[in-house]
Short mmCIF file of C-alpha atoms in Angstrom, two decimals:
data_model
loop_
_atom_site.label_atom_id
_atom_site.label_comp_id
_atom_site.label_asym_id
_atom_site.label_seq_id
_atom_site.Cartn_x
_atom_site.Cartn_y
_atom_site.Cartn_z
CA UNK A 1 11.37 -5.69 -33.73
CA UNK A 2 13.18 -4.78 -30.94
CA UNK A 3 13.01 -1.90 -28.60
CA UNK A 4 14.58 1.82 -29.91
CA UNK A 5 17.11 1.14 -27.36
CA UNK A 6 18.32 -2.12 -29.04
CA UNK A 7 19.27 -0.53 -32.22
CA UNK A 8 21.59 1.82 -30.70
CA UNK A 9 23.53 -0.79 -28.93
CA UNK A 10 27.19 -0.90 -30.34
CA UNK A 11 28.75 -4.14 -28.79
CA UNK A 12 27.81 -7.68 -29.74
CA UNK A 13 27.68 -10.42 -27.12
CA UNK A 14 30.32 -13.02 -27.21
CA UNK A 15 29.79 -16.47 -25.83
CA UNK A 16 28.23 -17.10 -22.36
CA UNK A 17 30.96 -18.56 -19.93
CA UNK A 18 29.40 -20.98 -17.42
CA UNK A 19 30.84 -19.61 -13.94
CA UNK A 20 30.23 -15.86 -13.44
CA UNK A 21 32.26 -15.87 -10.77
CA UNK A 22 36.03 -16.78 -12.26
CA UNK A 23 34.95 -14.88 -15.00
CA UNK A 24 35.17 -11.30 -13.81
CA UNK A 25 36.95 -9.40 -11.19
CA UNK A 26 35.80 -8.31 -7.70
CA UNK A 27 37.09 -5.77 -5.28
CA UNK A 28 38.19 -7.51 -1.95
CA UNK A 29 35.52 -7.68 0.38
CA UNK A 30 32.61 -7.68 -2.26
CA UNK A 31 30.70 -11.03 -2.71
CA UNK A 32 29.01 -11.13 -6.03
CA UNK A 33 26.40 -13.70 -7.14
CA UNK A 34 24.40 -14.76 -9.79
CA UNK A 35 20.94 -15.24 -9.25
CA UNK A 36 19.18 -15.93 -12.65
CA UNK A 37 20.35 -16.06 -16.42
CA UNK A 38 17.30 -15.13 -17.85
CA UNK A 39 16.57 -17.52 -21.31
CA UNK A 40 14.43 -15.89 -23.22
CA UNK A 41 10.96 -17.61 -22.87
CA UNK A 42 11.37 -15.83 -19.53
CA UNK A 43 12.43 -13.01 -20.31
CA UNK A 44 15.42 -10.95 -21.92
CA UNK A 45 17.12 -8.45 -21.68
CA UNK A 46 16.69 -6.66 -18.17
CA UNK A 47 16.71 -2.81 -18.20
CA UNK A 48 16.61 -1.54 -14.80
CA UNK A 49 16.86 -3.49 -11.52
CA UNK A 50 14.11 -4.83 -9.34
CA UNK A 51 12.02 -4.02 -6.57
CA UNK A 52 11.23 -4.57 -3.28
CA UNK A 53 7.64 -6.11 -2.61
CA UNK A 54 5.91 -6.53 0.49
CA UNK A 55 6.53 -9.89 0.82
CA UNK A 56 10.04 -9.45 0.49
CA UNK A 57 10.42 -10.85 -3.01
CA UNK A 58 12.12 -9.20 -5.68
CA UNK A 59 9.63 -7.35 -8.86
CA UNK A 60 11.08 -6.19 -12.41
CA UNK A 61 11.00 -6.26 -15.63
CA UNK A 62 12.63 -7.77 -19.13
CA UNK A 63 12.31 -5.33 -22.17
CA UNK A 64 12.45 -8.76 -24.61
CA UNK A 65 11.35 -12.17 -24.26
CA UNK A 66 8.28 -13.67 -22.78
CA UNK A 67 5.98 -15.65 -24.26
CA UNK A 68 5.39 -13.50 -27.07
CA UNK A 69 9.04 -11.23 -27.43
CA UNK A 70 7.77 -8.09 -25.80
CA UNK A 71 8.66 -8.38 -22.63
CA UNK A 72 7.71 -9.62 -18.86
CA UNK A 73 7.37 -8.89 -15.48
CA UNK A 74 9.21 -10.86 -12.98
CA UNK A 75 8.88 -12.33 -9.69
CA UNK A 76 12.58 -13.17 -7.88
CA UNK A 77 11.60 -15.03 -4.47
CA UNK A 78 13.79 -16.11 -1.35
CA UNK A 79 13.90 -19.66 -2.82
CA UNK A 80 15.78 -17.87 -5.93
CA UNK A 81 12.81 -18.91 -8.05
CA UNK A 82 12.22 -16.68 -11.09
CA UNK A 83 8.41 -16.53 -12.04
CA UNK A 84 6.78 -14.55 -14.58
CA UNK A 85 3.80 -12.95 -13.86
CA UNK A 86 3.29 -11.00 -17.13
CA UNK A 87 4.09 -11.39 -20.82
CA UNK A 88 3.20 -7.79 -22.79
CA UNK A 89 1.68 -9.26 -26.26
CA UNK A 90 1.71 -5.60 -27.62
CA UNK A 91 -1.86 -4.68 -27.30
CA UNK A 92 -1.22 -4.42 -23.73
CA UNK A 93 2.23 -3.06 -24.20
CA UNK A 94 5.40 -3.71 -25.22
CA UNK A 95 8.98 -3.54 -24.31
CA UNK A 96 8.98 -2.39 -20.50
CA UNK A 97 12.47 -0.83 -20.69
CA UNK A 98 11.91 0.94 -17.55
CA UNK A 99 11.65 -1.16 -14.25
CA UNK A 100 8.39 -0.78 -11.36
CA UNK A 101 7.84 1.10 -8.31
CA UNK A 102 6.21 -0.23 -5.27
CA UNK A 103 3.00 2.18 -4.76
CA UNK A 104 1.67 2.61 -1.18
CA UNK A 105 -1.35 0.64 -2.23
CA UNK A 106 1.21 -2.64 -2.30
CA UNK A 107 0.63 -3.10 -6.40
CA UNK A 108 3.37 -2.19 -8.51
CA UNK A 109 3.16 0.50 -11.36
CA UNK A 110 5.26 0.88 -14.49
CA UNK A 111 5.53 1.67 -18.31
CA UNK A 112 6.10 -0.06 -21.58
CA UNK A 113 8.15 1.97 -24.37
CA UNK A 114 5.56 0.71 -27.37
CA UNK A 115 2.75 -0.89 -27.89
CA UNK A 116 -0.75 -0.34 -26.33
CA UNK A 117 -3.98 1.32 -28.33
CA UNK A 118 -1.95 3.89 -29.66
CA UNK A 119 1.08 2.24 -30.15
CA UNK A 120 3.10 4.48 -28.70
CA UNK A 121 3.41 2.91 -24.76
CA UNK A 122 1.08 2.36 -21.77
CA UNK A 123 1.28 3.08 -18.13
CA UNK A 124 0.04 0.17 -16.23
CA UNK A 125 -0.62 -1.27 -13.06
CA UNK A 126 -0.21 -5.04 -11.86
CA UNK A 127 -0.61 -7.23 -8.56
CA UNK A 128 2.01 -8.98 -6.67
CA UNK A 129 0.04 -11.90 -8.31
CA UNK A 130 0.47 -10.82 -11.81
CA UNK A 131 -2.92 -9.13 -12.35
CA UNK A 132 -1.99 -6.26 -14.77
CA UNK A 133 -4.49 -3.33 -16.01
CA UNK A 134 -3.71 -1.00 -18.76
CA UNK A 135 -4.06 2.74 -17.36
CA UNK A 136 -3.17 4.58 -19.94
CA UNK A 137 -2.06 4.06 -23.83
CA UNK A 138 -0.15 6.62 -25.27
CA UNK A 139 -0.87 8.39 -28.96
CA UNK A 140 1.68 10.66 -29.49
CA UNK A 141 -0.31 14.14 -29.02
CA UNK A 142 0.21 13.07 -25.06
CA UNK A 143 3.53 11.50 -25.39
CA UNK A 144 5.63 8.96 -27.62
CA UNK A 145 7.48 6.25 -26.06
CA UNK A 146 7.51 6.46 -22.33
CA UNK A 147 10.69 5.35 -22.05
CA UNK A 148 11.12 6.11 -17.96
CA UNK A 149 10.04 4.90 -15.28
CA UNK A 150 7.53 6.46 -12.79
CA UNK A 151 7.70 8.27 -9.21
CA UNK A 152 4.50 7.85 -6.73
CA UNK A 153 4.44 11.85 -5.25
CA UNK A 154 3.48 13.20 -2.28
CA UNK A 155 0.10 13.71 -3.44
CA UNK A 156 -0.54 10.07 -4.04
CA UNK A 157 -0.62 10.14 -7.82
CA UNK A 158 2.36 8.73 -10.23
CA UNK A 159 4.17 11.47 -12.40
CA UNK A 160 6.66 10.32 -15.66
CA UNK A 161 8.06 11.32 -19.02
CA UNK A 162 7.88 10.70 -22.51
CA UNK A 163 11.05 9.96 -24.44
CA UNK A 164 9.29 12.08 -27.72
CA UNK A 165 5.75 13.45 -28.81
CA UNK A 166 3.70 15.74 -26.64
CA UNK A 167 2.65 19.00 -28.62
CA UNK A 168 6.05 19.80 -30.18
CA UNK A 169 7.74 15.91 -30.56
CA UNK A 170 10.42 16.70 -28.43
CA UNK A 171 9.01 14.64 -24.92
CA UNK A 172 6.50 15.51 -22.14
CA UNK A 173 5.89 15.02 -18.29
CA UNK A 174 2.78 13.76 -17.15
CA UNK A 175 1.07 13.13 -14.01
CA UNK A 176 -1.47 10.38 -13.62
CA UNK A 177 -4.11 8.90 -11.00
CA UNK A 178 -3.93 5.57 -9.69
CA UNK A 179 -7.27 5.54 -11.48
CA UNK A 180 -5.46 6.32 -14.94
CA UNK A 181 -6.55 9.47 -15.53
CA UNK A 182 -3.43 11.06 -17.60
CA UNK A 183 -2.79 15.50 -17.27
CA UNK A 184 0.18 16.57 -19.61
CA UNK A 185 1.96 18.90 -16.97
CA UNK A 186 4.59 20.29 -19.98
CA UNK A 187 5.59 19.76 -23.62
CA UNK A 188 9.50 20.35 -24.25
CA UNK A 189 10.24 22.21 -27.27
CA UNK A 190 14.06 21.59 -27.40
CA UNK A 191 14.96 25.10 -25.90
CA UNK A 192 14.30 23.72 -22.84
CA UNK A 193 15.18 20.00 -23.19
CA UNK A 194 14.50 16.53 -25.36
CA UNK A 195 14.70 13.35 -25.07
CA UNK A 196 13.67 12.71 -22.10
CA UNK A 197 15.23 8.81 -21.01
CA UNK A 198 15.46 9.75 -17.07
CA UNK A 199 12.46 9.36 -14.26
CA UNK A 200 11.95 12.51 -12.44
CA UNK A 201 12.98 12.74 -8.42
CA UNK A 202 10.64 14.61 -6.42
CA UNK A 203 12.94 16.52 -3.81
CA UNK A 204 12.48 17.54 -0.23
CA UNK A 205 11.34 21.53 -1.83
CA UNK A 206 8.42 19.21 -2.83
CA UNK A 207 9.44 20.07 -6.93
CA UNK A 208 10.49 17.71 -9.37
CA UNK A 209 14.20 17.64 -11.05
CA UNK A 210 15.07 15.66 -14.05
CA UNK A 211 17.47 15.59 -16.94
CA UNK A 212 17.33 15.81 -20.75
CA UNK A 213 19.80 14.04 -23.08
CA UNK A 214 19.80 16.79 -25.37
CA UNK A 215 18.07 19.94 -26.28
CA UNK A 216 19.00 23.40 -24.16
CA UNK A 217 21.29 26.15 -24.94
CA UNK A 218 24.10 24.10 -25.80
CA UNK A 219 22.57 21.07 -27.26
CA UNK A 220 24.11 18.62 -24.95
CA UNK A 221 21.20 18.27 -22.46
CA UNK A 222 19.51 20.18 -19.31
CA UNK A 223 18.92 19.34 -16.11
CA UNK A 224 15.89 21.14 -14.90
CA UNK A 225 13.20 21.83 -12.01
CA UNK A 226 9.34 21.85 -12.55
CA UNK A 227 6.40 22.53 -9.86
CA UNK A 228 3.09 21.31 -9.52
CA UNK A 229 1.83 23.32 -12.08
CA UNK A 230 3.90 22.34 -14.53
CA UNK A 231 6.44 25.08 -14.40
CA UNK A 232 9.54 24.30 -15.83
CA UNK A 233 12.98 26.19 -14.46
CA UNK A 234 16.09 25.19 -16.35
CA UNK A 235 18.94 24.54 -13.56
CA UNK A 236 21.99 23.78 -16.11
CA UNK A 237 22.35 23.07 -19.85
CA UNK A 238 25.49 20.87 -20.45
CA UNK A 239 28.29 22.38 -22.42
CA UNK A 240 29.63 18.51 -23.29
CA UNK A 241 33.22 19.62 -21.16
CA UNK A 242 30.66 19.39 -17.95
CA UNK A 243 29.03 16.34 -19.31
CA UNK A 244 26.55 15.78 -22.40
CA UNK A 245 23.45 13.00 -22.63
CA UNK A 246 21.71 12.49 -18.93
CA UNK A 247 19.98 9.60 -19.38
CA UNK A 248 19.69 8.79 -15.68
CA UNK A 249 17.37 10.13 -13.33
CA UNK A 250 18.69 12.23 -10.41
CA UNK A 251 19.10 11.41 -6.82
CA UNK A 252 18.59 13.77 -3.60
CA UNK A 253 21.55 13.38 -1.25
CA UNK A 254 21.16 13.51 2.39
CA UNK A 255 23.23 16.97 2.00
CA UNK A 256 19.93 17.99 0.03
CA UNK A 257 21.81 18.03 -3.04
CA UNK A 258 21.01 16.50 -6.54
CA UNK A 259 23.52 13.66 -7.81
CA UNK A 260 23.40 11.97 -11.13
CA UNK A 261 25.75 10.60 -14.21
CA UNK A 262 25.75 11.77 -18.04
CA UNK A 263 26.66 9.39 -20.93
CA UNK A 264 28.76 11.30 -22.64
CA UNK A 265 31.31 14.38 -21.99
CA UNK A 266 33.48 15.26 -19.41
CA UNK A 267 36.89 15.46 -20.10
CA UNK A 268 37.71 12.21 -21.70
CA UNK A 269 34.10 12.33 -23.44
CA UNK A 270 32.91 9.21 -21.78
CA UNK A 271 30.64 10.51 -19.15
CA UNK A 272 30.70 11.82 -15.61
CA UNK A 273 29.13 11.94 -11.96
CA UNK A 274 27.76 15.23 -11.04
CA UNK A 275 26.45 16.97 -8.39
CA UNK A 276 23.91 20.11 -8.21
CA UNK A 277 22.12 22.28 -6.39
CA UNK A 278 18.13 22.88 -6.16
CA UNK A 279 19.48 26.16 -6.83
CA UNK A 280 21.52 24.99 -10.20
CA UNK A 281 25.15 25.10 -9.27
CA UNK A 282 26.62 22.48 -10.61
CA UNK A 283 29.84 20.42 -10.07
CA UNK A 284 31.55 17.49 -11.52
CA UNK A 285 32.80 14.96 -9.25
CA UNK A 286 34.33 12.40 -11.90
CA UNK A 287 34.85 12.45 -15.33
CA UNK A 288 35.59 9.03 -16.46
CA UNK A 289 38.06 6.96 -18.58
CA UNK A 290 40.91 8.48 -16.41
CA UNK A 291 43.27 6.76 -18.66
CA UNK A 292 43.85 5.18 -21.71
CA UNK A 293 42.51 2.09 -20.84
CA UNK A 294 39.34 3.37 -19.31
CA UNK A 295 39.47 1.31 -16.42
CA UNK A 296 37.75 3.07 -13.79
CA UNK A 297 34.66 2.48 -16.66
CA UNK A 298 32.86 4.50 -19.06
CA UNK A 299 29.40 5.82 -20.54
CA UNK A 300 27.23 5.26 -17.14
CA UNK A 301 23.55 5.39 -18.80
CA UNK A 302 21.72 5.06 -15.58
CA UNK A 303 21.88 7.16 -12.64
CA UNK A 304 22.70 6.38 -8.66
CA UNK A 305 21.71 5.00 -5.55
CA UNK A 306 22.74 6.38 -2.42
CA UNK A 307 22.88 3.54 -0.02
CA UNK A 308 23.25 3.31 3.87
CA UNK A 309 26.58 4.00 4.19
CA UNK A 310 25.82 7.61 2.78
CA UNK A 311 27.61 6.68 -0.43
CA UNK A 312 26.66 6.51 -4.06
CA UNK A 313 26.56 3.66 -6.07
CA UNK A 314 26.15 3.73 -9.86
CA UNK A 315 27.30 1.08 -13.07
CA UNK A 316 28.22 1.89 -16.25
CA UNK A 317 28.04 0.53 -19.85
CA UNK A 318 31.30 0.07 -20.84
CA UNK A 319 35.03 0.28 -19.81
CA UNK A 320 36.76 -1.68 -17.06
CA UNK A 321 39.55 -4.13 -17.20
CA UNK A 322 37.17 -6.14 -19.80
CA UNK A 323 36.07 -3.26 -21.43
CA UNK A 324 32.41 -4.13 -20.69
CA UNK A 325 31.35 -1.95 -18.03
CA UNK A 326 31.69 -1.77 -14.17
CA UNK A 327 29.67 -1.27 -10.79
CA UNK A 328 31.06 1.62 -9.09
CA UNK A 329 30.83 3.67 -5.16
CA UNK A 330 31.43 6.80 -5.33
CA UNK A 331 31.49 10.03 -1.84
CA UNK A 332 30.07 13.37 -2.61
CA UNK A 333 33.33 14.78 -2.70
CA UNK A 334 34.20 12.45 -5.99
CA UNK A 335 36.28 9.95 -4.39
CA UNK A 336 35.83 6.57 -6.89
CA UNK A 337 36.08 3.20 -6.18
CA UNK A 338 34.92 0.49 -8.64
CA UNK A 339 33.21 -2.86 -7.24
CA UNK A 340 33.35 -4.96 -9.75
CA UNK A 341 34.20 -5.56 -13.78
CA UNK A 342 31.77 -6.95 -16.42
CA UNK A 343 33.23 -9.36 -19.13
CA UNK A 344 32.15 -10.03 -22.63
CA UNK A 345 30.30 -12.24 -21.40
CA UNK A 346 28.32 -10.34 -18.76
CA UNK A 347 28.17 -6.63 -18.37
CA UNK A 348 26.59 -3.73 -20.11
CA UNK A 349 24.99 -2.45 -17.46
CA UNK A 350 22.30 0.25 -18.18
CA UNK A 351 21.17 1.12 -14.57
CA UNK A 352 22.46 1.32 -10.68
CA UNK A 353 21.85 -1.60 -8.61
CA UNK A 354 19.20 -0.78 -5.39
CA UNK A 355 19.71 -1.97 -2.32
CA UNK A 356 17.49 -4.16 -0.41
CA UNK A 357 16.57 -4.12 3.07
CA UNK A 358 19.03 -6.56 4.28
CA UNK A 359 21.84 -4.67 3.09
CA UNK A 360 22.66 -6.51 -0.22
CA UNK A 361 22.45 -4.89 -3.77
CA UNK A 362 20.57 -6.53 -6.39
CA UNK A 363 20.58 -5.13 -10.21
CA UNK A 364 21.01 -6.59 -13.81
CA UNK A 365 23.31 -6.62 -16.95
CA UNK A 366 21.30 -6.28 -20.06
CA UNK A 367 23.16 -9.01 -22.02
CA UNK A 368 25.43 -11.95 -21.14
CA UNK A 369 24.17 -15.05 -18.85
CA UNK A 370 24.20 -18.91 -20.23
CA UNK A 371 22.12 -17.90 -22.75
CA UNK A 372 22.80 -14.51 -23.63
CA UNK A 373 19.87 -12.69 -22.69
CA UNK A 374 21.23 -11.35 -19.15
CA UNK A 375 20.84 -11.62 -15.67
CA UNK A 376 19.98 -10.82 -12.10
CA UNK A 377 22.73 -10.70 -9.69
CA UNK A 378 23.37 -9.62 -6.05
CA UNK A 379 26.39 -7.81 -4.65
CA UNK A 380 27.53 -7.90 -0.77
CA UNK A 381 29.45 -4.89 0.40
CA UNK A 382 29.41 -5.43 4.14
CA UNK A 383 25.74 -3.06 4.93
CA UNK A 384 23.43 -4.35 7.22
CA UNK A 385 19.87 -4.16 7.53
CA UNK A 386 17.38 -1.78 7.75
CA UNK A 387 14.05 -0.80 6.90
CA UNK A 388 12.37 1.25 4.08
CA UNK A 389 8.82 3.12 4.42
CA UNK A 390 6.17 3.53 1.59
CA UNK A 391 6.07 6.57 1.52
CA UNK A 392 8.84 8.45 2.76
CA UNK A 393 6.32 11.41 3.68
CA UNK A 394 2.52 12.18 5.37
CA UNK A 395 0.78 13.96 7.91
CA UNK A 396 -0.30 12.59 11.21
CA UNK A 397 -2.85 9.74 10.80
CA UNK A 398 -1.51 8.42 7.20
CA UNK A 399 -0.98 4.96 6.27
CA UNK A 400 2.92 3.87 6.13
CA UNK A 401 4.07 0.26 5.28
CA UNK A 402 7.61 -0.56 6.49
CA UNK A 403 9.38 -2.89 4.79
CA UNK A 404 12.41 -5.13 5.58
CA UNK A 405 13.58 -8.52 6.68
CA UNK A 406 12.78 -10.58 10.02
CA UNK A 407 9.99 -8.08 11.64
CA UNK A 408 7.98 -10.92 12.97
CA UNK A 409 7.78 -10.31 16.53
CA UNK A 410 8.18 -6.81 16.30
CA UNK A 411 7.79 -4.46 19.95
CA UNK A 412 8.03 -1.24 18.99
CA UNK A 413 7.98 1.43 15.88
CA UNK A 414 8.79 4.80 16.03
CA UNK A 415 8.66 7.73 13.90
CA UNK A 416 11.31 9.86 15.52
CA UNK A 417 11.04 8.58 18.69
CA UNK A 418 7.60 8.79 18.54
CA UNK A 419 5.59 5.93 19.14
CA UNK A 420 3.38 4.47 16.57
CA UNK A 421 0.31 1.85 17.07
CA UNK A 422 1.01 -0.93 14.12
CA UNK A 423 0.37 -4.41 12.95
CA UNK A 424 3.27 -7.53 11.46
CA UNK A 425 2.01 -8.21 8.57
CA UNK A 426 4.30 -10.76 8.02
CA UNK A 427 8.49 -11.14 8.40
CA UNK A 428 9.00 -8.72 5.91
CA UNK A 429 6.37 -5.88 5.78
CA UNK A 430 4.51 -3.88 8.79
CA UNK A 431 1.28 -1.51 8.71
CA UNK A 432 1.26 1.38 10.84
CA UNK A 433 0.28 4.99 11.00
CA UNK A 434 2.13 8.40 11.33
CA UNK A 435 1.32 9.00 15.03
CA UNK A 436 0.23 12.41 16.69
CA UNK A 437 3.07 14.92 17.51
CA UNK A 438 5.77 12.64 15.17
CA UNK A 439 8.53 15.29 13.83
CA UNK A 440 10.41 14.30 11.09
CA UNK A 441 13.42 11.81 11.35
CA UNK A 442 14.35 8.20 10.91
CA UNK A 443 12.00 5.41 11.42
CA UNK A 444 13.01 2.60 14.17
CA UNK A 445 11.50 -0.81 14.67
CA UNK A 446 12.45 -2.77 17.67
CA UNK A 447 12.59 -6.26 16.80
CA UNK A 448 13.87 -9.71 18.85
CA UNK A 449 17.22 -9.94 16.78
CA UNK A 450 18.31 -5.77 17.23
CA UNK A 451 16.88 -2.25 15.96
CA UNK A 452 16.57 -1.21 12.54
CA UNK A 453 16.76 2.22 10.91
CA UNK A 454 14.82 3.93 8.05
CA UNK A 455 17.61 4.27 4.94
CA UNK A 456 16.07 7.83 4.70
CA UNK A 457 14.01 10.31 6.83
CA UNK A 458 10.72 10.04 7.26
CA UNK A 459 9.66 13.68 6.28
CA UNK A 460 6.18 15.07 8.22
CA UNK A 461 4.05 17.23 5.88
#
């Protein structure tokens, strides 16, 4: 068996082409490599793109494959070496559909879809190493199928959803120590969303937002707000003409505005970008399959990015020149430009790309490769380095790692102007602390080849 996702996949993959390259069309000024065509014993079948670790390698996940066909975790490194670290063997989880995120411990946390005691998904935690500890299994009364990925909060604990089950079947969110121990913050009962596919975003307010892919007034899926406490606000519920199916999680803009994609609807019925308001006004900034031939692409299943540049980037399933989805930038006023065209033989591409700290995108296609079973690539738009913090917020005194590329010799880091005491860990990570009188604002480390900038604020408590 496959994952649930498998099943509803409605295109079958054609034969692999051997150059990835001549095979599909680039815009001018992108550079687009392949980095690994996963084969199976590997891994298959990558969901969502990978991670930044500490050391500066690359961390995800395969939903199939692996030793025992339930799916990996993988380590990408600068010598373009794939290792796995983990094959899920079902009693420890199976098919990781979602991909990891980095907590501020340095260990990476994620889910699996099935498998664990209760057969119905895990949360778990694993090492840059490959060390991997089951937090939490899933029976159903808590949750069924955690089909999402997770979000580390402000508070230091990791909150999620549940695809289906919680107290009416219809999905959960959850919140859950780095020690494992699971609270069921609320149980959708349709009304007020289902099917929950997307991650939640946790936005400057300090609430959550996510999306539903159905359920609401209209039946076409919500895109709601929930506190602490577990109360749950319903922003929007689609009407299909405004979009229909948000499967991706949502995005906070530097304009403080949500940004995400639904699957279906819109005006041609094949999906759309959006834009909305903590508040729950809600616009759409591209409805696509423009024309008869779809070619600006269609049915975008995972959310955005919003890189450097202040731009959105985001892929979709299907359309294109080749039919078989795209990678796409879009502004916040709507303004579309697509990056690059899948073929038959690689595309389908079920989630955006993220962008690393030198500047470069890396993200996956769920099928296609030499053998079939997909692959990792890289995409060069012209951004240039920068560095990321883990967290994004804390109060004076808290622990921050700063990530990026060639820190070693370091001078100087600043939170705001505001100078920090810290150590270089190694080229690609530093320790410091929020210092005394910092005010929110960028993060800045000096280093011998030029100064780099946060990709977001660094947001005092």
């Amino acid at each position: 068996m496959k994952s649930t996702r498998t099943g509803h996949r409605w295109a079958a993959v054609m034969a692999a082409v051997v150059m990835m390259l001549a095979a599909a069309i680039a815009a001018p000024a992108q550079t687009f490599t392949t980095l690994v065509n996963f084969s199976g014993t590997d891994g298959a079948n990558p969901n969502a793109a990978p991670v930044q670790g500490t050391d500066g390698n690359f961390y995800g996940t395969t939903v199939n494959g692996g030793a025992y066909g339930s799916g990996s975790v993988y380590r990408f490194g600068s010598t373009r070496t794939l290792t796995t670290l983990h094959s899920f063997d079902l009693t420890d989880g199976e098919y990781p559909t979602a991909g990891l995120v980095l907590g501020s411990d340095g260990n990476f946390y994620g889910t699996t879809e099935q498998g664990g005691n209760g057969s119905a998904g895990t949360v778990f935690k694993i090492t840059p190493s490959g060390v991997l500890s089951t937090l939490h299994s899933f029976d159903s009364t808590d949750g069924y199928y955690p089909y999402a990925g997770l979000i580390q909060a402000t508070d230091g604990n990791f909150y999620g959803t549940t695809l289906l089950g919680g107290a009416n079947g219809c999905g959960t969110i959850f919140k859950i120590t780095p020690a494992g121990t699971l609270t069921t913050l609320h149980n959708f009962d349709g009304s007020d969303g289902e099917d929950i596919y997307a991650a939640l975003a946790q936005a400057t307010d300090g609430n959550f937002y996510g999306t539903s892919a159905s359920g609401g007034v209209n039946g076409w899926g919500t895109v709601f707000q929930m506190n602490w406490t577990g109360t749950l606000t319903t922003l929007h519920s689609f009407d299909s003409s405004d979009g229909a199916l948000s499967e991706g999680a949502l995005v906070q803009g530097t304009d403080g505005s949500l940004y995400g994609t639904t699957y279906d609807g819109g005006s041609s019925n094949e999906g759309t970008v959006f834009r909305i308001t903590t508040e729950g006004a809600l616009t759409t900034l591209h409805s696509f399959c423009a024309n008869s031939h779809c070619v600006d692409g269609a049915y975008p299943r995972g959310g955005l990015v919003q890189a450097t540049d202040g731009n959105f980037y985001g892929t979709t399933t299907n359309g294109g020149g080749f039919a078989d989805g795209t990678i796409f930038k879009i502004t916040s006023d709507g303004t579309l430009t697509t990056l690059y065209e899948g073929t038959a033989d690689f595309g389908f591409f079920e989630s955006p790309p993220f962008q690393a700290t030198a500047g470069s995108f890396f993200g996956t296609a769920y099928y296609g490769g030499s053998s079939s079973d997909g692959t990792l690539f890289a995409l060069a738009v012209g951004l240039g380095p920068f560095v990321e913090t883990v967290p994004t917020v804390g109060r004076v005194g808290r622990s921050v790692i700063v990530l990026g590329t060639k820190l070693t010799g370091a001078t100087s880091v600043t939170f705001n102007g505001g100078a920090a005491t810290f150590t270089v860990q190694s080229a690609t990570a530093i320790k410091t602390t929020v210092p005394a009188g910092a005010t929110t604002g960028p993060v800045q480390v000096v280093t011998p080849s030029g100064t780099l900038t946060s990709n977001v604020n660094f947001r005092i408590e």
